[in-house]
Coordinates of C-alpha atoms and ligand atoms in Angstrom, one line a residue:
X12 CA 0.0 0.0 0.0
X13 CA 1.2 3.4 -0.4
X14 CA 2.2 6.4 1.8
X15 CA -0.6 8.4 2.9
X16 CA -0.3 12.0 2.1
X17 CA -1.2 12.9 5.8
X18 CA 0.2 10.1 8.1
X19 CA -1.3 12.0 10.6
X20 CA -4.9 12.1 9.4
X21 CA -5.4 8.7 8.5
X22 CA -4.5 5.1 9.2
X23 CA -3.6 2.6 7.0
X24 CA -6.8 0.7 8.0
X25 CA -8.6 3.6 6.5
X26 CA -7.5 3.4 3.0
X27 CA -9.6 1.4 0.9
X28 CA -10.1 -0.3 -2.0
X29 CA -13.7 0.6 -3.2
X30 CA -14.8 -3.1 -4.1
X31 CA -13.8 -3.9 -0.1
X32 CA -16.3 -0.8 0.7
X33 CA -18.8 -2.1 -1.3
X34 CA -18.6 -5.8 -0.5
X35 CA -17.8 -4.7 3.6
X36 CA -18.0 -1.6 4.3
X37 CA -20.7 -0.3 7.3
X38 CA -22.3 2.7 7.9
X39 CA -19.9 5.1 10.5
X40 CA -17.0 3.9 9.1
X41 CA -14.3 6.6 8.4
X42 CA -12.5 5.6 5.2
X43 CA -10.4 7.2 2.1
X44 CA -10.9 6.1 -1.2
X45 CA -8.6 7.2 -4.2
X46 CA -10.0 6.7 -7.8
X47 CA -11.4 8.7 -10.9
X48 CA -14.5 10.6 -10.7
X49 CA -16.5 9.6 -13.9
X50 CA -19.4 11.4 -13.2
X51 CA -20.7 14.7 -11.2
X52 CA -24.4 15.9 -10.3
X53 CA -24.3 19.3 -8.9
X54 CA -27.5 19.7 -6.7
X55 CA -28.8 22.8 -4.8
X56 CA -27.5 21.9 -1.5
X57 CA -25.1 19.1 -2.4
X58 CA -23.4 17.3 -5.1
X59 CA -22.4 13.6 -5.8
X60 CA -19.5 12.6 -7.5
X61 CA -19.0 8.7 -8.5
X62 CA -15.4 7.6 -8.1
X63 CA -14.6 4.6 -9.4
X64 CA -10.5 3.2 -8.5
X65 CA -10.5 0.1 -10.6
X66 CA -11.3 -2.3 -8.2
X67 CA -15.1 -2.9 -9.1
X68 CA -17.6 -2.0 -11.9
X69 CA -19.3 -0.3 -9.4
X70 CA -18.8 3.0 -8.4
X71 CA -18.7 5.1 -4.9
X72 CA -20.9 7.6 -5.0
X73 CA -19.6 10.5 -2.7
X74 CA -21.6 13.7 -0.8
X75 CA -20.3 16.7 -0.8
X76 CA -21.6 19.2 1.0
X77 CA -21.9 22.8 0.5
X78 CA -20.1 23.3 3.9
X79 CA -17.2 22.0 2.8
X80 CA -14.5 24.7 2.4
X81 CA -13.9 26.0 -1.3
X82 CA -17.0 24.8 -2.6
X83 CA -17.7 26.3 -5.4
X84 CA -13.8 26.3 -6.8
X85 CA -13.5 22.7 -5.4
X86 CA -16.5 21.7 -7.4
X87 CA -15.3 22.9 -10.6
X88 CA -12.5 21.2 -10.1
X89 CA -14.1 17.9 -9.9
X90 CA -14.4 16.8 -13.4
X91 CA -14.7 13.5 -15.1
X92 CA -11.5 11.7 -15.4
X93 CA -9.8 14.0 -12.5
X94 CA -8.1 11.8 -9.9
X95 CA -9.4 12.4 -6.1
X96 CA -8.7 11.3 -2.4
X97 CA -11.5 11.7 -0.4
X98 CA -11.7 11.4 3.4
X99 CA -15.6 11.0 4.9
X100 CA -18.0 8.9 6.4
X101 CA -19.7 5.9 4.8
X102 CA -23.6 6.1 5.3
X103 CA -26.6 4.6 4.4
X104 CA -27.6 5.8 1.3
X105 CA -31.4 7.2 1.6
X106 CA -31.9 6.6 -2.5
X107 CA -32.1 3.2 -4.3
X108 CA -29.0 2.3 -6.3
X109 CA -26.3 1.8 -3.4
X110 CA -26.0 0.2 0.0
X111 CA -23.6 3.0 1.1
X112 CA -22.2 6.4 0.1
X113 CA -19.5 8.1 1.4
X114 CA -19.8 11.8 3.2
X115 CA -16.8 13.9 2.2
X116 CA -15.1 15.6 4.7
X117 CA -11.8 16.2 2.6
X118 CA -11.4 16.5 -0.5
X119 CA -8.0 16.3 -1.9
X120 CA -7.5 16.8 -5.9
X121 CA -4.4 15.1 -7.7
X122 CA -4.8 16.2 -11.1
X123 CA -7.9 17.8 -12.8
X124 CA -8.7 17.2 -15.8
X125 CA -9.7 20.0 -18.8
X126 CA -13.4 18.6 -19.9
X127 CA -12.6 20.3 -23.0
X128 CA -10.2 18.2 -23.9
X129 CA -10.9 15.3 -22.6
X130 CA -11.7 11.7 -24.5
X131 CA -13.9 9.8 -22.0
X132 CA -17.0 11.4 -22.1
X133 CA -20.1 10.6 -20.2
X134 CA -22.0 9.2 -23.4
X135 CA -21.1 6.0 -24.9
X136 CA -18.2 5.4 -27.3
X137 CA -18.0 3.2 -30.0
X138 CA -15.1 0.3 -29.4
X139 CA -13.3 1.7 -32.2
X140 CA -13.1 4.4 -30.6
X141 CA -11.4 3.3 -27.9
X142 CA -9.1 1.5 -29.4
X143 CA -7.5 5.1 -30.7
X144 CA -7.2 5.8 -27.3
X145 CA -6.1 2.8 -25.8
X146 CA -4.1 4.7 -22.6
X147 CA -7.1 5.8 -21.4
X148 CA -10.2 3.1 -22.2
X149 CA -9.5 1.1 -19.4
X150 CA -11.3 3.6 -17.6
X151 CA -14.2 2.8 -19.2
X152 CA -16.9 0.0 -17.2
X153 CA -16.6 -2.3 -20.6
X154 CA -12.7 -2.2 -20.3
X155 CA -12.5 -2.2 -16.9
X156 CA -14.6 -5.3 -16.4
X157 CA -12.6 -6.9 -19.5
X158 CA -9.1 -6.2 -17.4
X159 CA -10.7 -7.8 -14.1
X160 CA -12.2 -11.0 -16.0
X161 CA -8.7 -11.2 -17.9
X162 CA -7.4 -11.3 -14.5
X163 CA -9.4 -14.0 -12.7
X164 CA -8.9 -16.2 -15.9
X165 CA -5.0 -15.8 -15.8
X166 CA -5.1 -16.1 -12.0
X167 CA -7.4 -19.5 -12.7
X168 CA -4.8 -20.9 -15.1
X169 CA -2.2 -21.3 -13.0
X170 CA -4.5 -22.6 -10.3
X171 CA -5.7 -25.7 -12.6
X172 CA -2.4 -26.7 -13.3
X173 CA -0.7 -25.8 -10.2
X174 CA -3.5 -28.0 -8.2
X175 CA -2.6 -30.9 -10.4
X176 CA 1.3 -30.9 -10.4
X177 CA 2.2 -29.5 -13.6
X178 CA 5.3 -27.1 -13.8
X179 CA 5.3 -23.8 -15.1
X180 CA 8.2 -23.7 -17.3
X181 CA 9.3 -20.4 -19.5
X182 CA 10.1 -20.6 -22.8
X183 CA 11.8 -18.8 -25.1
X184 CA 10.5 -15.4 -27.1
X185 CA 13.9 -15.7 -29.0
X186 CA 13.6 -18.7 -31.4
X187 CA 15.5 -20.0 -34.6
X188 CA 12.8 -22.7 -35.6
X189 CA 9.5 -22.4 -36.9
X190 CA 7.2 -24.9 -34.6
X191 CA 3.9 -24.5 -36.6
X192 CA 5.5 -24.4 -40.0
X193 CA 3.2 -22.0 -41.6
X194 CA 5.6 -19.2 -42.2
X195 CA 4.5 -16.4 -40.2
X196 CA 7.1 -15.5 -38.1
X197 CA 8.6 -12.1 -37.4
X198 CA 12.2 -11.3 -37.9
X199 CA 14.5 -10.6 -35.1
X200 CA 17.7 -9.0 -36.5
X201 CA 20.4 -6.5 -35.6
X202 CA 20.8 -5.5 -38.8
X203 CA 21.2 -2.2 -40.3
X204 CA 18.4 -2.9 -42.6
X205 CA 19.8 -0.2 -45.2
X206 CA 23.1 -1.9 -45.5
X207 CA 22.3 -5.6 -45.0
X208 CA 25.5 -7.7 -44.8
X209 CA 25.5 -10.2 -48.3
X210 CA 27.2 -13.3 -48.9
X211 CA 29.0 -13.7 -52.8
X212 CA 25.7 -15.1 -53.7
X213 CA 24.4 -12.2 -52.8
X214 CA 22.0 -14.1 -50.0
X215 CA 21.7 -12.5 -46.3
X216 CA 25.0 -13.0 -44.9
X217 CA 23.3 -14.1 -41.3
X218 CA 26.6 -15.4 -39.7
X219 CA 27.2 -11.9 -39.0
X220 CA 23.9 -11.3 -37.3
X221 CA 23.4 -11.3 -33.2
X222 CA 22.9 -15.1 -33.6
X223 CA 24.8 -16.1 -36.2
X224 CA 21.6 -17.4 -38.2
X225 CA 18.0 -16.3 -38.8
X226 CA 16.2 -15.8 -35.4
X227 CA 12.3 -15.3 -34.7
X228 CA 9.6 -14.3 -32.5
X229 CA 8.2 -17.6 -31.5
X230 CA 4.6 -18.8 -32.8
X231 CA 4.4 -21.2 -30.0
X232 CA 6.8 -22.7 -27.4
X233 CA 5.6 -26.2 -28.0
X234 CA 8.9 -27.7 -28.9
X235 CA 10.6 -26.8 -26.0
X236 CA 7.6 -27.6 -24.0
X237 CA 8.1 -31.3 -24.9
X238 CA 12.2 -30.9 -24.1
X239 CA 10.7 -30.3 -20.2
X240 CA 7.8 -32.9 -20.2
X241 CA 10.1 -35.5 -21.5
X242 CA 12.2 -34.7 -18.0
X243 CA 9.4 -33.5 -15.6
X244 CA 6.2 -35.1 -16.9
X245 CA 3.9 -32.4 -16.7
X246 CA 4.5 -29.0 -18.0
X247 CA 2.7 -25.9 -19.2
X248 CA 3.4 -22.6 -20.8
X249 CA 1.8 -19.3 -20.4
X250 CA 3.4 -16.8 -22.2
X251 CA 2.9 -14.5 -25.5
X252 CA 3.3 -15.5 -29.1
X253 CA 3.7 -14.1 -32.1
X254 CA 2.0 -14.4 -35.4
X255 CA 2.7 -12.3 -38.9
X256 CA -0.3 -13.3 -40.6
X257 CA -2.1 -10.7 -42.2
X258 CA -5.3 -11.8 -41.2
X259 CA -7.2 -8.6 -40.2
X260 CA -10.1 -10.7 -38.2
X261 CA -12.0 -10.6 -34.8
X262 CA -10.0 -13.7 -33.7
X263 CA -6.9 -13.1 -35.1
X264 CA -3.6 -10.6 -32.8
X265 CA 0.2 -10.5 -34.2
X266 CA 0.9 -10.6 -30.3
X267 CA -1.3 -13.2 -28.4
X268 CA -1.2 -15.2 -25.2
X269 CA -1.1 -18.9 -25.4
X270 CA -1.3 -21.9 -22.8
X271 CA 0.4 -24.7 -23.7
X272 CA 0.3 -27.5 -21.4
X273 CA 2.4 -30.7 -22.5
X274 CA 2.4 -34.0 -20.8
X275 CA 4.2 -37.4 -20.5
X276 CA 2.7 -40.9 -21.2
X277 CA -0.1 -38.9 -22.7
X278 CA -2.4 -39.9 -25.6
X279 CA -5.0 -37.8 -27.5
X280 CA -8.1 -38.9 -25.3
X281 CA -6.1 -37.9 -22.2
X282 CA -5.4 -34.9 -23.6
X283 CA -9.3 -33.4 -24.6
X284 CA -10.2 -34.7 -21.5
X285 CA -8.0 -31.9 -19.9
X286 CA -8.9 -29.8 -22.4
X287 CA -12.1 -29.7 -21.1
X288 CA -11.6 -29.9 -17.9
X289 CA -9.9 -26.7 -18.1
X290 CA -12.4 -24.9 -20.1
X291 CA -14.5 -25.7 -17.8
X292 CA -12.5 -24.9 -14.5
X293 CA -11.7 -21.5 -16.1
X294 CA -15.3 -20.5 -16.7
X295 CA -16.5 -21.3 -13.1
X296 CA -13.2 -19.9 -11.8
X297 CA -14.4 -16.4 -13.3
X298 CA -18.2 -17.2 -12.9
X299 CA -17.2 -17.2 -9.1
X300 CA -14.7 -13.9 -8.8
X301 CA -16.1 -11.7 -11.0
X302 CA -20.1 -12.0 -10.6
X303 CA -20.8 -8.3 -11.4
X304 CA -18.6 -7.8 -14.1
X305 CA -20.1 -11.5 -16.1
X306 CA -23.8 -9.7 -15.1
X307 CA -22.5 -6.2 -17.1
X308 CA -21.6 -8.1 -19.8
X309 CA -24.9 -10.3 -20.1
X310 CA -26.4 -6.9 -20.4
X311 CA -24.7 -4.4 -21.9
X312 CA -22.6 -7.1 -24.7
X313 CA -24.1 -10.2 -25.1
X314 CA -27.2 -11.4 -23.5
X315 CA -26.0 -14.9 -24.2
X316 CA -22.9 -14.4 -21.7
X317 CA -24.4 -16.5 -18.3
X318 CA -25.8 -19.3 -20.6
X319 CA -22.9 -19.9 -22.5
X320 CA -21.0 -20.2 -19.2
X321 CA -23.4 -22.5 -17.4
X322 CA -23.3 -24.7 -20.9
X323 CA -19.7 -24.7 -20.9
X324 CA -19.6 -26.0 -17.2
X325 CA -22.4 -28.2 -17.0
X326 CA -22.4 -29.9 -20.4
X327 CA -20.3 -32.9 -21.5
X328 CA -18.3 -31.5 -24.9
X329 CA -19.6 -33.6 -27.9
X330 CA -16.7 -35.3 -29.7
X331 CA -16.7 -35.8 -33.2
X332 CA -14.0 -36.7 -35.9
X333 CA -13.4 -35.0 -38.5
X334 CA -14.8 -37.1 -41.2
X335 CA -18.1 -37.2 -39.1
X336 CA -17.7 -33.4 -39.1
X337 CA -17.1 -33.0 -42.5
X338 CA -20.5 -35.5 -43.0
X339 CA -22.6 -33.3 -40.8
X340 CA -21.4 -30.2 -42.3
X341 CA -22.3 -32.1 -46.1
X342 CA -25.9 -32.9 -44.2
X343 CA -26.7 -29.4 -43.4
X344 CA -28.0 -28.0 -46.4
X345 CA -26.4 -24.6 -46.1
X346 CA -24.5 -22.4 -48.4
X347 CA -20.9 -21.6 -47.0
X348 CA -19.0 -20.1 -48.4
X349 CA -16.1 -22.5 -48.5
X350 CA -17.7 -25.8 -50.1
X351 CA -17.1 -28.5 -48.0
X352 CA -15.0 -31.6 -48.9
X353 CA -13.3 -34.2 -47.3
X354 CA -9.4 -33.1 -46.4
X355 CA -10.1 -29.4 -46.7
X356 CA -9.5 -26.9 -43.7
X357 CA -12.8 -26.3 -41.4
X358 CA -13.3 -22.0 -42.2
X359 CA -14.5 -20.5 -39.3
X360 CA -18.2 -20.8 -41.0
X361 CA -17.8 -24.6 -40.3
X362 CA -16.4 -24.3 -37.0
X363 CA -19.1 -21.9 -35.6
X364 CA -22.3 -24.1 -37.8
X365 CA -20.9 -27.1 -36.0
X366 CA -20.7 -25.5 -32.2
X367 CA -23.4 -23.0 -32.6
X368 CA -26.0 -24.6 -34.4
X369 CA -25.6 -28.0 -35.1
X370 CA -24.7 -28.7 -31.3
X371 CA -25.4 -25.7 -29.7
X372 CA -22.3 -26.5 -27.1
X373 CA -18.3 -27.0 -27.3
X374 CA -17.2 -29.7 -30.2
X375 CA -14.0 -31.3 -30.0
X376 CA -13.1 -32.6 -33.3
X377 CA -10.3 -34.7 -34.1
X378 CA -8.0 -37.0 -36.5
X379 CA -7.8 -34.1 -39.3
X380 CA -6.5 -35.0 -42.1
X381 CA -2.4 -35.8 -42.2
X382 CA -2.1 -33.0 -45.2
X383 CA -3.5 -29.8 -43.6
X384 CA -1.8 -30.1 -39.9
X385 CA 1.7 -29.9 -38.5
X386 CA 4.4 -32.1 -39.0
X387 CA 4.8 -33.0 -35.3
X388 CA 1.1 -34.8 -35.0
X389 CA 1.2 -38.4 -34.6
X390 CA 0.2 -40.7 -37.5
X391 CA -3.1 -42.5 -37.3
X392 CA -2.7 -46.1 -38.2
X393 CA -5.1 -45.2 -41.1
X394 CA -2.6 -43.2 -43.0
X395 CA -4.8 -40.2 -43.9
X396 CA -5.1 -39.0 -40.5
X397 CA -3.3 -37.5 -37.2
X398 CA -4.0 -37.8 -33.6
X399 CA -4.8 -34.2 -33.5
X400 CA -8.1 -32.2 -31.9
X401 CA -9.3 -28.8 -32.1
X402 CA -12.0 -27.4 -29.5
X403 CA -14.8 -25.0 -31.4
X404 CA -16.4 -22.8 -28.7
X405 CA -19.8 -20.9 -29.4
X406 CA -19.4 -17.3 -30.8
X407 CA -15.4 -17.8 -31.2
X408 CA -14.7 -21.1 -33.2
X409 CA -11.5 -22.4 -32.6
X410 CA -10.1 -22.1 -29.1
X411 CA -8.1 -24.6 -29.1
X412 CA -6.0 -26.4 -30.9
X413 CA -3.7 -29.8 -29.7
X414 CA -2.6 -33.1 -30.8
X415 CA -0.6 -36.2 -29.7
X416 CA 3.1 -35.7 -31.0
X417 CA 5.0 -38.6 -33.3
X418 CA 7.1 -40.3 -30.9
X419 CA 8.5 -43.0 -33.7
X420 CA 12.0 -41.0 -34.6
X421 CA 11.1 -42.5 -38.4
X422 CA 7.9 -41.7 -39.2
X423 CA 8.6 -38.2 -37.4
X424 CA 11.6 -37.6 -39.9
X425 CA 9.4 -38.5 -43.2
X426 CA 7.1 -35.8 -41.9
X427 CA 9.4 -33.3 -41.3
X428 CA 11.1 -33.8 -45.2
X429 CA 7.5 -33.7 -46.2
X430 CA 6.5 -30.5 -44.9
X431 CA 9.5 -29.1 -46.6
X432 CA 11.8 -29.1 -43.1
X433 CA 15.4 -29.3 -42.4
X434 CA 15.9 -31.9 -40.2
X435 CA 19.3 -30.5 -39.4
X436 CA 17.3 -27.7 -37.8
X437 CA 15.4 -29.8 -35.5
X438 CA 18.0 -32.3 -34.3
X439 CA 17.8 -31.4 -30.6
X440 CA 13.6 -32.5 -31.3
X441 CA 14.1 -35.4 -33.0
X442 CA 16.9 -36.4 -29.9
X443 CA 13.8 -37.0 -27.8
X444 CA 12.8 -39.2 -29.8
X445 CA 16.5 -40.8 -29.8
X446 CA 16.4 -40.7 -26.0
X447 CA 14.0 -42.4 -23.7
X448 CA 10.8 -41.2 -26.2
X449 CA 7.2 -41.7 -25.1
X450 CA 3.8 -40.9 -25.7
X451 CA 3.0 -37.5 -25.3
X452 CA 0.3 -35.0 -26.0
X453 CA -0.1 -31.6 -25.3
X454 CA -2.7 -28.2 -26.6
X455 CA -2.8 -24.4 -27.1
X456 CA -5.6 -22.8 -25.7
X457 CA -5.6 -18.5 -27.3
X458 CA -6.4 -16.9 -24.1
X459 CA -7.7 -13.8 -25.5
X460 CA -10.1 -16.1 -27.2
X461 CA -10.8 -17.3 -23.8
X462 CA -11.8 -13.9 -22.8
X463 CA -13.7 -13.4 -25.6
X464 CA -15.4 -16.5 -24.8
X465 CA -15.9 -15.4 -21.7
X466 CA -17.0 -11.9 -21.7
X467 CA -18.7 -12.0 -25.4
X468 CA -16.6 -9.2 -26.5
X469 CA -16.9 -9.6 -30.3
X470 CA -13.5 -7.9 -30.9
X471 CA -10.3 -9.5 -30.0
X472 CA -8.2 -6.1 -29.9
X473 CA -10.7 -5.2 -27.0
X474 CA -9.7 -7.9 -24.5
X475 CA -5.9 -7.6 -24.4
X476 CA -4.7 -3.8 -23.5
X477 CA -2.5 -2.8 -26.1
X478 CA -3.4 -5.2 -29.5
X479 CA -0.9 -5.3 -31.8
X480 CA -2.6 -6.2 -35.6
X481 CA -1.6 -5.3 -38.7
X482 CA -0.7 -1.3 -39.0
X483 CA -1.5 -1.1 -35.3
X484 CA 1.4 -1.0 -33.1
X485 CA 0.7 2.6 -31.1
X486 CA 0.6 2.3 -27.8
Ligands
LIG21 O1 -3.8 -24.1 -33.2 P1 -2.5 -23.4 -32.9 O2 -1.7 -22.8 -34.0 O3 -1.6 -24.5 -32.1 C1 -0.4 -24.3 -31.7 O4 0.3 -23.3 -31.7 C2 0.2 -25.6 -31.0 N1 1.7 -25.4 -30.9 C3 -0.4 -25.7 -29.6 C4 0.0 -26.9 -28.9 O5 -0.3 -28.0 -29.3 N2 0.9 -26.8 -27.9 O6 -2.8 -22.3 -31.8 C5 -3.4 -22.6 -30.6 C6 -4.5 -21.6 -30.2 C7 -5.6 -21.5 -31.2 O7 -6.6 -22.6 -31.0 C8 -6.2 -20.2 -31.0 O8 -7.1 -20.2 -29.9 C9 -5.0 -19.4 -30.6 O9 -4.0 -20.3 -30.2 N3 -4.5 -18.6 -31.7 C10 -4.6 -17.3 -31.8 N4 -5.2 -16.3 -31.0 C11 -5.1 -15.0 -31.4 N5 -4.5 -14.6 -32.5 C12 -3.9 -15.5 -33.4 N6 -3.3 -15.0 -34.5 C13 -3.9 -16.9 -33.0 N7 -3.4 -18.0 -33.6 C14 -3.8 -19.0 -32.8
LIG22 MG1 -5.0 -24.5 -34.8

């Protein structure tokens, strides 16, 4: 906690948080509250200002009195967005719409605010908006309650796995190999780019670069995920990761959070059981800590918020493979876009007919085709198909995306050259194959997609603070 201003006029014990006066706070308690005002009703005798610090959606609405010293210049001051301590009295609030309110009895003003000037006002701003100023929208209830949910779910995350003995282990941002294989990775150089060092061939000369070869912003740090769970069994990742794919969608950040839990003596059953277990953890987890916040949302976003959540929790996840998938999606006698055959990619079209409409809860499909997925998912004994399993969520699609790995050094090899891989590049990955290999599985769950999930914010750049998308790199 920080130093009061007046050691003298306060105890620490006074200093609140505004979500502990609201939750526990009784009337004749002296307290000081610190926050934002984000509105102001001037009245004849009296005024109310709401400050809000952060700590709930809910406001405190404060009384000031026309006693007060410096009324009239004091009130000016308090504008919307100006920062405020304020020393009073909570009370029982004679009007509807609070429990308590707090009687000022000082008022101290850190730094006004020119109304003029300001962003934030009190009318309603488009998300678009907001995202142009992105220093200041987390002032807003939407954002606010977004940060608080984001919160909970990260806080949840590491409770899930903590509870049931997995490690959290770091990877590395820093990376010279490309784990999905899909060529989006950003370039990490030291170069000059305007004088570029050149072999004779004329090629980048990268043994004079920091590394000494080509070096990336990871997609995902699945590879070294498996290094740890084939020492400590258990693992999981929670860390960003980076994408350069120009896709300019509601689902889609160059700079995104991923959990990636791997395990040991794992198969691909094991592993969309935890999947769901998790989902499912995560969503009560939330459901429990952030009651208001889920309520604001059911209102003001999505009206389908609580249900969703109670389906998510309650329901068992249908399972279907991906050539029943591919049937049911033939069946449905709809026009998508993307006409639907056998070893194609599911578009997002499929994913959300399949969750939304044809099951109306979480799908896990699985064994996708062997051409459309990564080179480390383990060959079915079929020969068309991997052990691999993507969850589809309501309103989001894809959430999810995991797979058993190829343990078999061979077969492993013959799909790295197939994908178009340098083994030589992967030689510490296919050592764990050399060395003591087992079965092991593992997923990556996109946890602003979580939050989207969560809060039904239809926008991914509105549930991570400072989105990073194509031409958007600001703040
Ligand atoms: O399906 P993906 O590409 O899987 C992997 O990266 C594996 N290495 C995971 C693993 O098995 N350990 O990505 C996993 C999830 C997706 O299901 C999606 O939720 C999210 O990451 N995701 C993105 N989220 C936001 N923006 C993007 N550009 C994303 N790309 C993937
Ligand atoms: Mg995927």
């Amino acid at each position: 906690m920080c130093q009061l201003r007046d050691a003298a006029t306060a105890t620490a014990m006074e200093h609140r948080k505004i979500l502990d006066i609201l939750r526990h706070g009784h009337a004749d308690e002296t307290v000081i509250v610190q926050g934002w005002i984000r509105t102001k009703r001037e009245l004849k005798n009296f005024s109310f200002v709401e400050v809000n610090d952060g700590s709930a959606l809910a406001n405190l609405q404060v009384v000031i009195a026309r006693e007060l010293p410096d009324y009239p210049d004091l009130l000016k001051q308090l504008n919307t967005g100006a920062s405020v301590e304020v020393k009073g009295t909570l009370v029982d609030s004679p009007a509807k719409g609070q429990r308590l309110e707090l009687q000022a009895e000082e008022i101290h003003l850190y730094g006004g605010v020119d109304s003029e000037t300001y962003p934030l006002q009190k009318k309603r701003h488009s998300f678009e908006f907001l995202r142009s100023i992105a220093h200041l929208r987390s002032r807003t209830n939407t954002l606010g309650a977004v940060f608080r949910v984001r919160n909970s779910a990260a806080n949840a995350v590491h409770q899930f796995f903590q509870e049931r003995g997995f490690l959290w282990i770091h990877t590395p941002i820093l990376t010279s190999s490309d784990c999905e294989g899909a060529g989006e990775l950003f370039s990490v150089t030291q170069f000059d780019l305007a004088n570029v060092p050149k072999t004779e061939d004329q090629d980048v000369d990268y043994r004079q670069d920091f590394f000494g070869k080509p070096a990336y912003l990871t997609v995902s740090g699945q590879l070294e995920a498996e290094v740890m769970a084939l020492a400590l069994r258990d693992v999981y990742t929670f860390g960003p990761t980076f994408r350069a794919e120009n896709s300019n969608t509601s689902r889609h950040l160059a700079e995104f959070w991923m959990i990636e839990p791997e395990m040991a003596f794992c198969d691909l059953n094991q592993d969309m059981d935890l999947a769901e277990d998790f989902l499912k953890f995560i969503v009560n987890a939330v459901l429990n800590t952030c009651p208001e916040d889920l309520e604001f949302f059911n209102k003001r976003i999505d009206s389908t918020v609580l249900s969703r959540a109670d389906g998510i929790i309650t329901s068992n996840f249908e399972r279907l493979t991906y050539s029943e998938a591919i049937a049911k999606l033939q069946q449905a006698n709809k026009a998508f876009e993307f006409p639907v055959e056998w070893g194609m990619d599911l578009q997002s079209e499929h994913e959300r007919y399949l969750t939304e409409e044809l099951i109306g809860k979480p799908v896990i499909v699985y064994d996708y085709p062997i051409g459309i997925k990564a080179f480390y998912m383990r060959a079915n004994d079929d020969g068309n198909t991997v052990a691999a399993m993507d969850v589809l969520a309501p309103q989001i699609g894809e959430i999810i995306g995991g797979s058993q790995r190829e343990e078999r050094l061979d077969l492993l090899q013959q799909r790295l050259h197939a994908s178009g891989l340098d083994e030589q590049d992967y030689w510490w990955y296919l050592d764990l194959r050399r060395y003591g290999t087992v079965p092991h599985a593992g997923f990556g769950l996109g946890f602003e997609r979580l939050v989207q999930l969560i809060t039904g914010m239809t926008n991914i750049r509105d549930v991570i603070p400072f989105p990073r998308s194509p031409m958007n790199i600001d703040f």
